[in-house]
Structure formats: structure tokens, C-alpha cells
Amino acid sequence: GIQVEQSPPDLILQEGANSTLRCNFSDSVNNLQWFHQNPWGQLINLFYIPSGTKQNGRLSATTVATERYSLLYISSSQTTDSGVYFCAGDGGSQGNLIFGKGTKLSVKP
Amino acid sequence: NAGVTQTPKFQVLKTGQSMTLQCAQDMNHEYMSWYRQDPGMGLRLIHYSVGAGITDQGEVPNGYNVSRSTTEDFPLRLLSAAPSQTSVYFCASSYGYNSPLHFGNGTRLTVT
């Protein structure tokens, strides 16, 4: 199956700062998605983004499928952005969605 | 809509006991899946289903069984619990395998 690498593994920001999280895939990937796990453990779908760019408020995501990576941008970060961000995709085995190990983000007031 | 509902929220088992983690969704989603989350390991796929009557193995299927007799329900069975199965279990669903995935709130399982 595909390998999913996320970077950086940990990130500490001051409130108001911007950040970029990266997700690399070992092979062609379909069905690419980004999730946020809040400090209470809930997993929320942020983007379904197999290709192109999407924006939702202060968050945006870009997937370059031909180069097997995706980026998540967080602008003007807030303490509520803290948590772990995961990307996931399947490598041709439809339904076999593989997750990266996540980026743990801490936003300090 | 309730979304994806998992029960119980917490469970403690002794080694060798069996139990079923329940997962139900009311969104008429065809695709459902089970993940386990362990510290430092991210989420690992246990089993998934692309529709009623169809199931397939994910990355870590050993020790777990599933069935999908209805569109709404996708229970996960532990046949003989082991301490290595101590984890947080998440159920998820989506319209299809190529649609945004929605998660339940998880079940924290401890096997002693």
C-alpha cells in the first residue's frame, strides 16, 4: 500500500501566525482528505481535495496529484486551531484510506 | 441527524473476553469503516465496507470481525480480546469511497 508522510510532526505557533502543513505520498493517490482532531479527540473533515485548491475561511488546501503531495495552509492561527492534523488517501485500492501520522499543532495565546 | 453514532464510549475487558463495538449512521452512506488510533501511530484501517453485504480487510484486520447486513450498521467484533487491542476505535462513513469521510466520537477500549 501507499506510504503517507506528514511534516512537520510538531508545530508551535503564536496566535496570529501562518503555517503550512505538508503531506507526501509514495505513489499516485486518490480520494485525498484533510482532518482535524481537536484536543477532545473528535475528528472533523476539513477538505476533500483529490486535486486543485479549496478554501474554507482561514484554511485552504492545495493538492498537486501529479507530484504526489498536498499542502494545508492555516492563516491567522487561533488557539482553537490546536490539535492534530491528518491527511489521508487511497492508492488505487478503493476504500482503503491510509492516514499519515499527523502534525500536532499548538497555538499559544 | 445524529451522524455517526458509536457505542459504548468506554469499555474495559479482560483478556479473552469478546465484545461488539456498535456503529450506526443515519445519512444513508454506502461506505463505512473502522479505524484504531494508538499513540504515535495515527489511524490504522481495520475493516471497511463499500455497501451492504460487502466487507474488506484494511491494514490491521487480525483479531477483528465485521459484517454489514444493513446500510445503517457496521459492528466490529473482538473475538478474544488481547491487551494489544487496547486502543481508541473510530467508526467512519461517507456516501461512497470517494467522498468526504465523517467520523463518530470514538470508543476507548482497555483490555486488562
CSV table of C-alpha atoms in Angstrom, one decimal:
chain,number,residue,atom,x,y,z
A,1,GLY,CA,0.0,0.0,0.0
A,2,ILE,CA,0.9,3.6,-0.2
A,3,GLN,CA,3.0,5.4,2.4
A,4,VAL,CA,1.9,8.8,3.7
A,5,GLU,CA,4.4,11.2,5.3
A,6,GLN,CA,3.4,14.3,7.1
A,7,SER,CA,5.6,17.2,8.1
A,8,PRO,CA,6.4,18.7,10.4
A,9,PRO,CA,5.4,16.3,13.1
A,10,ASP,CA,5.1,19.1,15.7
A,11,LEU,CA,4.5,22.8,15.3
A,12,ILE,CA,4.2,25.5,17.9
A,13,LEU,CA,2.8,28.9,16.8
A,14,GLN,CA,1.9,32.2,18.4
A,15,GLU,CA,-1.7,33.3,17.8
A,16,GLY,CA,-2.0,35.2,14.6
A,17,ALA,CA,0.9,33.4,12.8
A,18,ASN,CA,0.5,31.5,9.5
A,19,SER,CA,1.6,27.9,8.8
A,20,THR,CA,1.9,25.3,6.1
A,21,LEU,CA,1.5,21.6,6.7
A,22,ARG,CA,2.6,19.1,4.1
A,23,CYS,CA,1.6,15.6,3.1
A,24,ASN,CA,3.6,13.5,0.8
A,25,PHE,CA,2.5,10.2,-0.8
A,26,SER,CA,4.7,7.4,-2.0
A,27,ASP,CA,2.5,6.7,-5.1
A,28,SER,CA,-0.4,8.1,-7.0
A,29,VAL,CA,-3.2,8.8,-4.6
A,30,ASN,CA,-6.9,9.3,-4.9
A,31,ASN,CA,-9.5,10.4,-2.5
A,32,LEU,CA,-7.2,12.8,-0.6
A,33,GLN,CA,-8.7,14.3,2.5
A,34,TRP,CA,-7.5,16.5,5.5
A,35,PHE,CA,-8.8,16.1,9.0
A,36,HIS,CA,-8.5,18.0,12.3
A,37,GLN,CA,-8.6,16.1,15.6
A,38,ASN,CA,-9.4,18.5,18.4
A,39,PRO,CA,-8.0,18.2,21.9
A,40,TRP,CA,-11.2,16.3,22.9
A,41,GLY,CA,-10.5,13.6,20.3
A,42,GLN,CA,-13.1,14.5,17.7
A,43,LEU,CA,-12.1,14.1,14.1
A,44,ILE,CA,-13.5,16.7,11.7
A,45,ASN,CA,-13.2,16.6,7.9
A,46,LEU,CA,-11.6,19.8,6.7
A,47,PHE,CA,-11.2,19.2,3.0
A,48,TYR,CA,-11.9,16.6,0.4
A,49,ILE,CA,-9.3,17.6,-2.2
A,50,PRO,CA,-8.1,15.0,-4.7
A,51,SER,CA,-6.7,17.8,-6.8
A,52,GLY,CA,-6.7,21.6,-7.1
A,53,THR,CA,-7.2,24.2,-4.4
A,54,LYS,CA,-10.0,24.8,-2.0
A,55,GLN,CA,-10.6,27.5,0.7
A,56,ASN,CA,-12.7,27.5,3.8
A,57,GLY,CA,-12.3,30.6,5.9
A,58,ARG,CA,-8.8,30.9,7.2
A,59,LEU,CA,-7.9,27.4,6.0
A,60,SER,CA,-7.0,26.4,2.4
A,61,ALA,CA,-5.6,23.3,0.8
A,62,THR,CA,-3.8,22.5,-2.4
A,63,THR,CA,-3.2,19.1,-3.9
A,64,VAL,CA,-0.7,18.5,-6.8
A,65,ALA,CA,-1.7,15.0,-7.7
A,66,THR,CA,1.0,14.6,-10.4
A,67,GLU,CA,3.7,15.3,-7.8
A,68,ARG,CA,2.0,13.3,-5.0
A,69,TYR,CA,1.7,16.0,-2.4
A,70,SER,CA,-0.8,18.2,-0.6
A,71,LEU,CA,-0.5,21.3,1.5
A,72,LEU,CA,-2.7,22.7,4.2
A,73,TYR,CA,-2.4,26.4,4.9
A,74,ILE,CA,-3.6,27.9,8.2
A,75,SER,CA,-3.7,31.7,8.2
A,76,SER,CA,-4.0,34.0,11.3
A,77,SER,CA,-4.0,31.0,13.6
A,78,GLN,CA,-6.1,30.9,16.7
A,79,THR,CA,-5.9,28.8,19.9
A,80,THR,CA,-8.9,26.8,18.7
A,81,ASP,CA,-6.8,25.6,15.7
A,82,SER,CA,-4.7,23.5,18.2
A,83,GLY,CA,-4.9,19.7,17.8
A,84,VAL,CA,-3.6,17.2,15.3
A,85,TYR,CA,-4.0,17.5,11.5
A,86,PHE,CA,-4.1,14.3,9.5
A,87,CYS,CA,-4.1,13.7,5.7
A,88,ALA,CA,-5.3,10.5,4.1
A,89,GLY,CA,-5.6,9.0,0.7
A,90,ASP,CA,-6.0,5.7,-1.1
A,91,GLY,CA,-3.5,4.4,-3.6
A,92,GLY,CA,-5.8,2.7,-6.0
A,93,SER,CA,-7.3,0.2,-3.6
A,94,GLN,CA,-10.7,1.9,-3.5
A,95,GLY,CA,-11.9,2.4,0.1
A,96,ASN,CA,-8.6,1.5,1.7
A,97,LEU,CA,-7.9,5.0,3.0
A,98,ILE,CA,-4.5,5.3,4.6
A,99,PHE,CA,-3.7,8.1,7.1
A,100,GLY,CA,-0.4,9.8,7.9
A,101,LYS,CA,0.8,10.0,11.5
A,102,GLY,CA,-0.3,13.6,11.8
A,103,THR,CA,1.1,17.1,12.6
A,104,LYS,CA,0.5,18.2,16.1
A,105,LEU,CA,-0.2,21.9,16.2
A,106,SER,CA,-0.1,24.0,19.4
A,107,VAL,CA,-1.2,27.7,19.1
A,108,LYS,CA,-0.2,29.8,22.1
A,109,PRO,CA,-2.1,33.0,23.1
B,1,ASN,CA,-29.4,13.9,12.0
B,2,ALA,CA,-27.3,12.1,14.5
B,3,GLY,CA,-24.5,11.4,12.1
B,4,VAL,CA,-22.2,8.5,13.0
B,5,THR,CA,-23.0,7.1,16.4
B,6,GLN,CA,-20.7,4.8,18.3
B,7,THR,CA,-21.5,2.8,21.4
B,8,PRO,CA,-20.2,2.4,24.1
B,9,LYS,CA,-18.0,5.4,24.7
B,10,PHE,CA,-15.8,3.5,27.1
B,11,GLN,CA,-15.3,-0.2,27.7
B,12,VAL,CA,-13.0,-2.3,29.9
B,13,LEU,CA,-12.5,-6.0,29.0
B,14,LYS,CA,-10.5,-8.8,30.5
B,15,THR,CA,-8.2,-10.8,28.3
B,16,GLY,CA,-10.1,-13.5,26.4
B,17,GLN,CA,-13.5,-11.8,26.6
B,18,SER,CA,-15.5,-11.0,23.5
B,19,MET,CA,-17.5,-7.9,22.7
B,20,THR,CA,-19.0,-5.9,19.8
B,21,LEU,CA,-18.5,-2.2,19.2
B,22,GLN,CA,-21.6,-0.7,17.6
B,23,CYS,CA,-21.6,1.8,14.8
B,24,ALA,CA,-24.7,3.3,13.2
B,25,GLN,CA,-25.2,6.1,10.7
B,26,ASP,CA,-28.4,7.8,9.6
B,27,MET,CA,-27.0,9.5,6.5
B,28,ASN,CA,-27.7,6.7,4.0
B,29,HIS,CA,-23.9,6.4,3.5
B,30,GLU,CA,-22.8,3.4,1.4
B,31,TYR,CA,-19.2,3.4,2.7
B,32,MET,CA,-18.3,2.6,6.3
B,33,SER,CA,-15.0,1.8,8.0
B,34,TRP,CA,-13.3,1.1,11.3
B,35,TYR,CA,-10.0,2.6,12.5
B,36,ARG,CA,-7.9,2.2,15.6
B,37,GLN,CA,-5.8,5.0,17.0
B,38,ASP,CA,-2.8,4.4,19.1
B,39,PRO,CA,-0.3,7.0,20.4
B,40,GLY,CA,2.3,7.9,17.7
B,41,MET,CA,0.7,5.6,15.1
B,42,GLY,CA,-2.0,7.8,13.6
B,43,LEU,CA,-5.2,6.0,12.5
B,44,ARG,CA,-4.9,2.5,11.0
B,45,LEU,CA,-7.7,0.9,9.0
B,46,ILE,CA,-9.1,-2.3,10.4
B,47,HIS,CA,-12.0,-3.2,8.1
B,48,TYR,CA,-14.2,-1.4,5.6
B,49,SER,CA,-17.4,-1.8,3.6
B,50,VAL,CA,-18.4,-0.2,0.3
B,51,GLY,CA,-22.0,-1.3,0.7
B,52,ALA,CA,-24.4,-3.7,2.5
B,53,GLY,CA,-23.1,-7.3,2.2
B,54,ILE,CA,-19.6,-6.3,1.2
B,55,THR,CA,-16.6,-6.1,3.5
B,56,ASP,CA,-12.9,-6.0,3.1
B,57,GLN,CA,-9.8,-6.0,5.2
B,58,GLY,CA,-7.7,-3.0,6.0
B,59,GLU,CA,-4.2,-2.7,7.3
B,60,VAL,CA,-4.7,-4.4,10.7
B,61,PRO,CA,-7.6,-6.8,10.5
B,62,ASN,CA,-6.4,-9.6,12.7
B,63,GLY,CA,-8.5,-10.3,15.8
B,64,TYR,CA,-11.5,-8.4,14.5
B,65,ASN,CA,-14.6,-9.4,12.5
B,66,VAL,CA,-17.2,-7.3,10.8
B,67,SER,CA,-20.4,-7.8,8.9
B,68,ARG,CA,-22.7,-5.4,7.0
B,69,SER,CA,-26.2,-6.7,6.9
B,70,THR,CA,-27.8,-3.2,6.6
B,71,THR,CA,-26.7,0.1,5.2
B,72,GLU,CA,-27.0,1.8,8.6
B,73,ASP,CA,-25.0,-0.5,10.8
B,74,PHE,CA,-21.4,-1.8,10.8
B,75,PRO,CA,-20.5,-3.6,14.1
B,76,LEU,CA,-16.9,-4.5,14.9
B,77,ARG,CA,-16.4,-7.8,16.9
B,78,LEU,CA,-13.5,-8.6,19.0
B,79,LEU,CA,-13.5,-12.4,19.3
B,80,SER,CA,-11.0,-12.9,22.1
B,81,ALA,CA,-9.7,-9.6,23.5
B,82,ALA,CA,-5.9,-9.1,24.0
B,83,PRO,CA,-4.0,-6.3,25.7
B,84,SER,CA,-2.7,-5.3,22.3
B,85,GLN,CA,-6.2,-4.3,21.3
B,86,THR,CA,-6.3,-1.5,23.9
B,87,SER,CA,-6.9,1.5,21.8
B,88,VAL,CA,-9.4,4.1,20.7
B,89,TYR,CA,-11.7,2.9,18.0
B,90,PHE,CA,-13.3,5.2,15.4
B,91,CYS,CA,-16.1,4.3,13.0
B,92,ALA,CA,-16.5,6.5,9.9
B,93,SER,CA,-18.8,6.7,6.9
B,94,SER,CA,-19.2,8.5,3.6
B,95,TYR,CA,-21.6,8.5,0.6
B,96,GLY,CA,-19.0,6.5,-1.3
B,97,TYR,CA,-15.4,5.5,-1.0
B,98,ASN,CA,-14.5,8.7,-3.0
B,99,SER,CA,-16.5,11.2,-0.8
B,100,PRO,CA,-15.7,13.1,2.4
B,101,LEU,CA,-15.4,10.8,5.4
B,102,HIS,CA,-17.3,11.6,8.6
B,103,PHE,CA,-16.2,10.1,12.0
B,104,GLY,CA,-18.0,9.1,15.1
B,105,ASN,CA,-16.8,10.2,18.5
B,106,GLY,CA,-14.8,7.0,19.2
B,107,THR,CA,-14.8,4.2,21.7
B,108,ARG,CA,-12.0,3.9,24.2
B,109,LEU,CA,-11.3,0.3,24.9
B,110,THR,CA,-9.0,-1.1,27.6
B,111,VAL,CA,-8.1,-4.8,27.8
B,112,THR,CA,-6.5,-5.9,31.1
